[in-house]
PDB file of C-alpha atoms in Angstrom:
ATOM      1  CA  UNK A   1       0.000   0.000   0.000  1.00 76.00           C
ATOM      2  CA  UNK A   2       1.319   3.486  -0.897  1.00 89.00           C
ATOM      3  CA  UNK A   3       1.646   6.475   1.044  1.00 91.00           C
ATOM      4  CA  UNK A   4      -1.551   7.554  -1.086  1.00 90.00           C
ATOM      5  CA  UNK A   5      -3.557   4.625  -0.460  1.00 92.00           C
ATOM      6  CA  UNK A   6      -2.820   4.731   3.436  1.00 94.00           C
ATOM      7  CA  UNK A   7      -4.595   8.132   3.111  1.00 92.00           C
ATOM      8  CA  UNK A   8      -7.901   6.785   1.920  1.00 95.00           C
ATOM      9  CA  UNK A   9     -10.212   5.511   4.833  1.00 97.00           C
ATOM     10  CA  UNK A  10     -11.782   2.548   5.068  1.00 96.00           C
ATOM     11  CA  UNK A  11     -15.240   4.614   5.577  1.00 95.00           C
ATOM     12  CA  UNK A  12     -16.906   7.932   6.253  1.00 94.00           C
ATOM     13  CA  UNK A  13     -19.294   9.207   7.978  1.00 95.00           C
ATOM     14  CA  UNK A  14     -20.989  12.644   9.067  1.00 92.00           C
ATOM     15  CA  UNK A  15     -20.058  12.154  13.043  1.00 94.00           C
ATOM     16  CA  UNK A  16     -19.025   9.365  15.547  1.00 96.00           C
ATOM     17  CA  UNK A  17     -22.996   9.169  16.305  1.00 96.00           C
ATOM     18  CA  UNK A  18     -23.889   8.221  12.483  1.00 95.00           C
ATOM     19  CA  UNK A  19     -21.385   4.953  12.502  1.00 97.00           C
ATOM     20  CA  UNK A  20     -23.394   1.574  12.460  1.00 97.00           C
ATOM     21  CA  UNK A  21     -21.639   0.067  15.055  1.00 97.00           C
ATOM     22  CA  UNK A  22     -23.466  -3.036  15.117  1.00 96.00           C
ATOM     23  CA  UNK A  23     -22.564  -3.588  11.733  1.00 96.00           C
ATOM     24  CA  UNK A  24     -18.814  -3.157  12.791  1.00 97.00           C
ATOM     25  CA  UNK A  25     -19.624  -5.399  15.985  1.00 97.00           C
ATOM     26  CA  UNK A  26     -21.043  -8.213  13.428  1.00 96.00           C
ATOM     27  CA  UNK A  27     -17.765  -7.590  11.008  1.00 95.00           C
ATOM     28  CA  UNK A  28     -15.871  -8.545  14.287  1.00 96.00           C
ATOM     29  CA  UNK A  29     -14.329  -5.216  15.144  1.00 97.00           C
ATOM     30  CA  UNK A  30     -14.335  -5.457  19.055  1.00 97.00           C
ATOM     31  CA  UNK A  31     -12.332  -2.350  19.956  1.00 98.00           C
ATOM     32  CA  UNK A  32     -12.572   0.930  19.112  1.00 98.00           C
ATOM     33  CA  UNK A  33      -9.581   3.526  19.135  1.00 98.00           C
ATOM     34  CA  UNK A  34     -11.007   7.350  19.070  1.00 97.00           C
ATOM     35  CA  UNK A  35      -8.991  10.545  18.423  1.00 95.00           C
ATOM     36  CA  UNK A  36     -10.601  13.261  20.641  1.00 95.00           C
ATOM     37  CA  UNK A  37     -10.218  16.654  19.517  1.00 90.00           C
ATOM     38  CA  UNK A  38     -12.766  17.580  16.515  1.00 88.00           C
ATOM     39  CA  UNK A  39     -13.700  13.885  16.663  1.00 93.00           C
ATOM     40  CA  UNK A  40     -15.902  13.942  20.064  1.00 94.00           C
ATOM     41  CA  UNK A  41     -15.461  17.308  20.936  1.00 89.00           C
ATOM     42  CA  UNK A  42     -14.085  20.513  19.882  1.00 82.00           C
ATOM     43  CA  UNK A  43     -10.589  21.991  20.304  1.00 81.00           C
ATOM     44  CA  UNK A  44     -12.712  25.024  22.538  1.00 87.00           C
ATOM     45  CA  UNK A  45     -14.497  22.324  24.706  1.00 87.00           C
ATOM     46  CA  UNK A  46     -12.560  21.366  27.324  1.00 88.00           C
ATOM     47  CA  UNK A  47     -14.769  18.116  29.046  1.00 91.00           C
ATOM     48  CA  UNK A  48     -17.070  15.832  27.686  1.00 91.00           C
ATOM     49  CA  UNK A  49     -20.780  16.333  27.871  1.00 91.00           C
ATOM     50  CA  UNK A  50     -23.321  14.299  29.019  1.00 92.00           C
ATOM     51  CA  UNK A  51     -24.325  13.252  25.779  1.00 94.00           C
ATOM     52  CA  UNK A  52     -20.639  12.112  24.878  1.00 94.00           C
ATOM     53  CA  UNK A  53     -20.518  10.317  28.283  1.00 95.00           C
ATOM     54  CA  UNK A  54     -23.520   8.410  27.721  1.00 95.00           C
ATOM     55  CA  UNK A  55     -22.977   7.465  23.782  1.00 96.00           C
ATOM     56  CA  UNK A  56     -19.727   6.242  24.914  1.00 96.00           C
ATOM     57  CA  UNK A  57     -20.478   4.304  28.108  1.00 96.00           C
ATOM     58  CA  UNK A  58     -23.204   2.779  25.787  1.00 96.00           C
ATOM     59  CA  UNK A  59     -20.516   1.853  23.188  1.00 97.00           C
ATOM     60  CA  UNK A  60     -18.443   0.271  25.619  1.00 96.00           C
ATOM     61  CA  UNK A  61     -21.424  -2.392  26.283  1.00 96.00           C
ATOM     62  CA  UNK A  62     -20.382  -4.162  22.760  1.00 95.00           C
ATOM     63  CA  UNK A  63     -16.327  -2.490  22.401  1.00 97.00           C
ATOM     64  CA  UNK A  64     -13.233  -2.181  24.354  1.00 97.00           C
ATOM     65  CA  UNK A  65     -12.809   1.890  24.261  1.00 97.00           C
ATOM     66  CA  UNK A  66      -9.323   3.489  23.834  1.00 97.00           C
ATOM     67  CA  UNK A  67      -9.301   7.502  23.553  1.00 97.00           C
ATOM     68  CA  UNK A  68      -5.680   7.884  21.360  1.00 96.00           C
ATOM     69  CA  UNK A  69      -4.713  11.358  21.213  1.00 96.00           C
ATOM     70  CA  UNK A  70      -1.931  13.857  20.124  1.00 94.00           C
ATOM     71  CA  UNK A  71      -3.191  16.484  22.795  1.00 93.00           C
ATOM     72  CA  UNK A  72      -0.916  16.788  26.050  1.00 94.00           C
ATOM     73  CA  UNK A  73      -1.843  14.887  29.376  1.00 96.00           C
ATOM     74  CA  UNK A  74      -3.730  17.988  30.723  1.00 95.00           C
ATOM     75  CA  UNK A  75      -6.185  18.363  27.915  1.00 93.00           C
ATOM     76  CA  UNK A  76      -6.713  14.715  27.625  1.00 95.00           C
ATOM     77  CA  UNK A  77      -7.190  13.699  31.274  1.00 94.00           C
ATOM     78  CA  UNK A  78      -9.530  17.091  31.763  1.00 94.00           C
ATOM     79  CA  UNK A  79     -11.570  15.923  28.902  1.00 94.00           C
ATOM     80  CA  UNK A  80     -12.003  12.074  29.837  1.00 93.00           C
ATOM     81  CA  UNK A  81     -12.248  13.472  33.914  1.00 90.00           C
ATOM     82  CA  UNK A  82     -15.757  11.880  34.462  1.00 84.00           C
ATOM     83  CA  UNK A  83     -15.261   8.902  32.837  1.00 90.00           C
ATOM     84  CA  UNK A  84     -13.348   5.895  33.086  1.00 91.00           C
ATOM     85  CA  UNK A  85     -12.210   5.259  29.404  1.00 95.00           C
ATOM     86  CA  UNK A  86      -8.439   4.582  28.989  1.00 96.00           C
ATOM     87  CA  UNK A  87      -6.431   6.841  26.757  1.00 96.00           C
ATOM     88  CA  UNK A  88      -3.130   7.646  25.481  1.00 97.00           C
ATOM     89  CA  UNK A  89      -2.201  11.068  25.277  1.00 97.00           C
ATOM     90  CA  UNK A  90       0.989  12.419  23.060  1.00 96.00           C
ATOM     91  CA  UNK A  91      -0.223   9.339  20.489  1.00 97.00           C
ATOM     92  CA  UNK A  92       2.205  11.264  17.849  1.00 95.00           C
ATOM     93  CA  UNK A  93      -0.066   9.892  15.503  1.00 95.00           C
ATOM     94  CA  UNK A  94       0.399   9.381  12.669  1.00 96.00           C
ATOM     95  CA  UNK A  95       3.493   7.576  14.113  1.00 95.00           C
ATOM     96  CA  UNK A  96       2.759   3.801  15.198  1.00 96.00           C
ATOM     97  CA  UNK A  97       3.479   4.548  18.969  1.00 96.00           C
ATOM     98  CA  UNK A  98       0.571   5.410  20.005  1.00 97.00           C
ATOM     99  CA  UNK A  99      -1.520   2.569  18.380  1.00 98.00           C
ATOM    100  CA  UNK A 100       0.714   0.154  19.781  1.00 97.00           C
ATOM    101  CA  UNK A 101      -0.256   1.674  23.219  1.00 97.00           C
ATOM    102  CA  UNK A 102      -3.511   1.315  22.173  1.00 97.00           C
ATOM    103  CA  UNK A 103      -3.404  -2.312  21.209  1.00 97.00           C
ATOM    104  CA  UNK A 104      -1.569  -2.756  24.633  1.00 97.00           C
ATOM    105  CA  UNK A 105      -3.723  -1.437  26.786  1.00 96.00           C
ATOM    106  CA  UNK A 106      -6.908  -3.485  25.245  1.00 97.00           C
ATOM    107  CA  UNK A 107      -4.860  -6.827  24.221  1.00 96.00           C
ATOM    108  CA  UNK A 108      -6.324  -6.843  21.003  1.00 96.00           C
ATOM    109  CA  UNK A 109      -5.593  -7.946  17.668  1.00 95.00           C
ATOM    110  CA  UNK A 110      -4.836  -5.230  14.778  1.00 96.00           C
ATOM    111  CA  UNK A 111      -8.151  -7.144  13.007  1.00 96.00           C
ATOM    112  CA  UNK A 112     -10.114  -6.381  15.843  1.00 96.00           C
ATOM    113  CA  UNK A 113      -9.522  -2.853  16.185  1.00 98.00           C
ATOM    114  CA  UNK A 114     -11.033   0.334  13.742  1.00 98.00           C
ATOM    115  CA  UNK A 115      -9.215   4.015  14.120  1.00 98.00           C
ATOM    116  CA  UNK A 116     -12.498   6.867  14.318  1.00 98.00           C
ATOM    117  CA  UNK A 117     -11.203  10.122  13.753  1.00 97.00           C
ATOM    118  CA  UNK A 118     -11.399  13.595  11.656  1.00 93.00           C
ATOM    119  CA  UNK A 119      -7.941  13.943  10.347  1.00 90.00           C
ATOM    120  CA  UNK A 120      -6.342  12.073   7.029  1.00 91.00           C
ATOM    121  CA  UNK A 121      -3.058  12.750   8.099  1.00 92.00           C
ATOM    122  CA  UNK A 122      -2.696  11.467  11.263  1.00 93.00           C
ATOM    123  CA  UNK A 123      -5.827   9.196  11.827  1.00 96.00           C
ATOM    124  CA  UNK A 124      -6.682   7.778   8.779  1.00 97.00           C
ATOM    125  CA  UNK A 125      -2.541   7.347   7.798  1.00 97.00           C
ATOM    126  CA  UNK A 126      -1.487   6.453  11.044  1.00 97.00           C
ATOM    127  CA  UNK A 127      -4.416   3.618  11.454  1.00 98.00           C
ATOM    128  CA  UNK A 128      -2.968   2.254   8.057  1.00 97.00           C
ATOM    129  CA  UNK A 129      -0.021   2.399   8.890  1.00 97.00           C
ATOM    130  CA  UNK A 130      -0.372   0.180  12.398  1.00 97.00           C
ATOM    131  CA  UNK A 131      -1.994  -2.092   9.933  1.00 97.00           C
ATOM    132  CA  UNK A 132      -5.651  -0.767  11.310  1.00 98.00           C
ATOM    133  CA  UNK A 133      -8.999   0.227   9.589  1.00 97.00           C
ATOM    134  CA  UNK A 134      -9.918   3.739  10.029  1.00 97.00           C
ATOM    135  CA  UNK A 135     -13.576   5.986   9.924  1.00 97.00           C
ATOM    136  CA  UNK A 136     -12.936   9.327   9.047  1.00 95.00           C
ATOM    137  CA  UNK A 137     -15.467  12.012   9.897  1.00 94.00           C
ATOM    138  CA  UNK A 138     -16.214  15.129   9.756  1.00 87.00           C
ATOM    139  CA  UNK A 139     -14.254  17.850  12.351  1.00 84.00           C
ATOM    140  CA  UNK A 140     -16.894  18.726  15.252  1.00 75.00           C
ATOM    141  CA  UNK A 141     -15.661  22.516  14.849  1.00 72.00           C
ATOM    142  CA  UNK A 142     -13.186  22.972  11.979  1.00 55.00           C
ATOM    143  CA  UNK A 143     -12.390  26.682  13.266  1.00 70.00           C
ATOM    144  CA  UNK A 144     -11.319  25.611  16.429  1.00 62.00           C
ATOM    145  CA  UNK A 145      -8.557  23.659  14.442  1.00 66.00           C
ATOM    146  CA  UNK A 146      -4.984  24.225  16.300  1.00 72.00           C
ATOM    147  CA  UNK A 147      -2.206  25.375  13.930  1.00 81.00           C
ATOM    148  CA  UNK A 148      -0.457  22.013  13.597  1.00 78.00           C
ATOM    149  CA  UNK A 149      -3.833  20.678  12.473  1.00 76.00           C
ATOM    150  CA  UNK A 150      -4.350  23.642   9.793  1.00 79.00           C
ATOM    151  CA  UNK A 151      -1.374  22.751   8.239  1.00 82.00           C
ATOM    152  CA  UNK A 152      -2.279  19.031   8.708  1.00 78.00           C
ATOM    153  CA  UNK A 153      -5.690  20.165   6.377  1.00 79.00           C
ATOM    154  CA  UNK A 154      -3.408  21.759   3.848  1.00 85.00           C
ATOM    155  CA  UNK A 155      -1.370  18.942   3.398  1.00 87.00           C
ATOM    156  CA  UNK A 156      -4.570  16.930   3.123  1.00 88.00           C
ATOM    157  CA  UNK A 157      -5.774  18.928   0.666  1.00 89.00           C
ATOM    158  CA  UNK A 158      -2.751  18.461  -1.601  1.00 90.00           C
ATOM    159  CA  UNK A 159      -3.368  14.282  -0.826  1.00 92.00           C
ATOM    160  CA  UNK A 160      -7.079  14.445  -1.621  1.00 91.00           C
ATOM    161  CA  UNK A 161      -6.879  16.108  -4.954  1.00 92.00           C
ATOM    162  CA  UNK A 162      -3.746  13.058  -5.918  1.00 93.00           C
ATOM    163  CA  UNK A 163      -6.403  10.592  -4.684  1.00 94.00           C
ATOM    164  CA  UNK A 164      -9.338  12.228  -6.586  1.00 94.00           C
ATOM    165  CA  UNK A 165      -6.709  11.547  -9.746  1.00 95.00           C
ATOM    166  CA  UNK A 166      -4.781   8.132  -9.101  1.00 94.00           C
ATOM    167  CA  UNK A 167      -8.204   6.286  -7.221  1.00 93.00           C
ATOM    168  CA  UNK A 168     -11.206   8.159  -8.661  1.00 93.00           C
ATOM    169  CA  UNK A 169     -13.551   5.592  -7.653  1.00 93.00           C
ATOM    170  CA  UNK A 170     -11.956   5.229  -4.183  1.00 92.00           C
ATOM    171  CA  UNK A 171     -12.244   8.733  -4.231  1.00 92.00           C
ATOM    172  CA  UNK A 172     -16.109   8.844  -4.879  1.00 91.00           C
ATOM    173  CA  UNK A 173     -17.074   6.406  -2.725  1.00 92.00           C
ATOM    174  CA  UNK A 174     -14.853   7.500   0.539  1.00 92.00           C
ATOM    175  CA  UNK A 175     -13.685  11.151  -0.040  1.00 92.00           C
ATOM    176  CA  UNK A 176     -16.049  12.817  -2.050  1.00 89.00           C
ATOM    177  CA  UNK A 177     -18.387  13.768   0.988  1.00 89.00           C
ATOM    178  CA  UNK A 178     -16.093  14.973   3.160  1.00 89.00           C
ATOM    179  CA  UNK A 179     -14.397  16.919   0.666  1.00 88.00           C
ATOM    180  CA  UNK A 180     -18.052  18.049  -0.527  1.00 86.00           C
ATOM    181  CA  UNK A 181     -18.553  19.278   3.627  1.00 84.00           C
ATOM    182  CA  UNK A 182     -15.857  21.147   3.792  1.00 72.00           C
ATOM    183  CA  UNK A 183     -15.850  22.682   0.516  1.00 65.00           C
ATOM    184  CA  UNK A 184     -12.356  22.287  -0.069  1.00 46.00           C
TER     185      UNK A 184
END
């Protein structure tokens, strides 16, 4: 797989609440590794809501629950306060590191495991390259982006528009919405 093809995700979706995850359950996915920041909530919200709490807690009836994040202990372990969902924090995604925490902390198999998050470049990439599926979706607040992750999206855009050329039909089928949301 090319650096091109580790780009494209497995699947997309609007937001982490319009995933079928009892499709994903019946596919055998068992654990579920989420990126937090403009995946569950923005960069401007500091905790999870209710509503998160709940979904998740839910979630965790059917999947083992890892949060993997690039954001610093502080912002991680304030968001995740009132709950009791493991996490790694400084994931340096799209590096492997943190996955491998990931897969450490829930002893599960790289088959067993799908990457949700709102970022190409370091979810989507570094899933594929730990060898893991990944959801992308779309950012919960795109202005709150930090600057690292504006750059991130102008790097992506650069990728998207070489997958909309090499993997057109890849492209329609996985890309083409989000692109289409954020008007890129």
């Amino acid at each position: 797989m090319n650096f091109y093809q580790k780009c494209i995700p497995d699947f997309y979706f609007k937001s982490i609440f319009e995933i079928p995850y009892q499709t994903l359950k019946e596919q055998g996915i068992n654990t579920l590794f989420f990126d937090l920041d403009n995946t569950i909530i923005s960069y401007d919200e500091d905790e999870l809501n209710n509503k998160h709490i709940d979904f998740l807690n839910e979630l965790s009836k059917l999947f083992k629950i890892v949060i993997l994040s690039n954001s610093g202990y502080q912002r991680v372990s304030k968001a995740l306060k009132n709950t009791n969902f493991p996490y790694v924090y400084h994931a340096t995604k799209p590096l492997k590191r943190g996955f491998k925490k990931g897969l450490k902390i829930t002893k599960a198999n790289t088959d067993d495991v799908i990457v949700i998050g709102d970022q190409l470049m370091t979810d989507i990439f570094g899933a594929h390259r730990a060898k893991l599926k990944g959801i992308l979706i779309e950012s919960v607040k795109r202005k709150s982006d930090r600057k690292i992750t504006k750059f991130n999206r102008k790097i992506e855009k650069h990728v998207i528009k070489k997958i909309k050329k090499k993997y057109p039909s890849l492209y329609e089928s996985r890309l083409e919405a989000y692109v289409n949301a954020h008007e890129m």
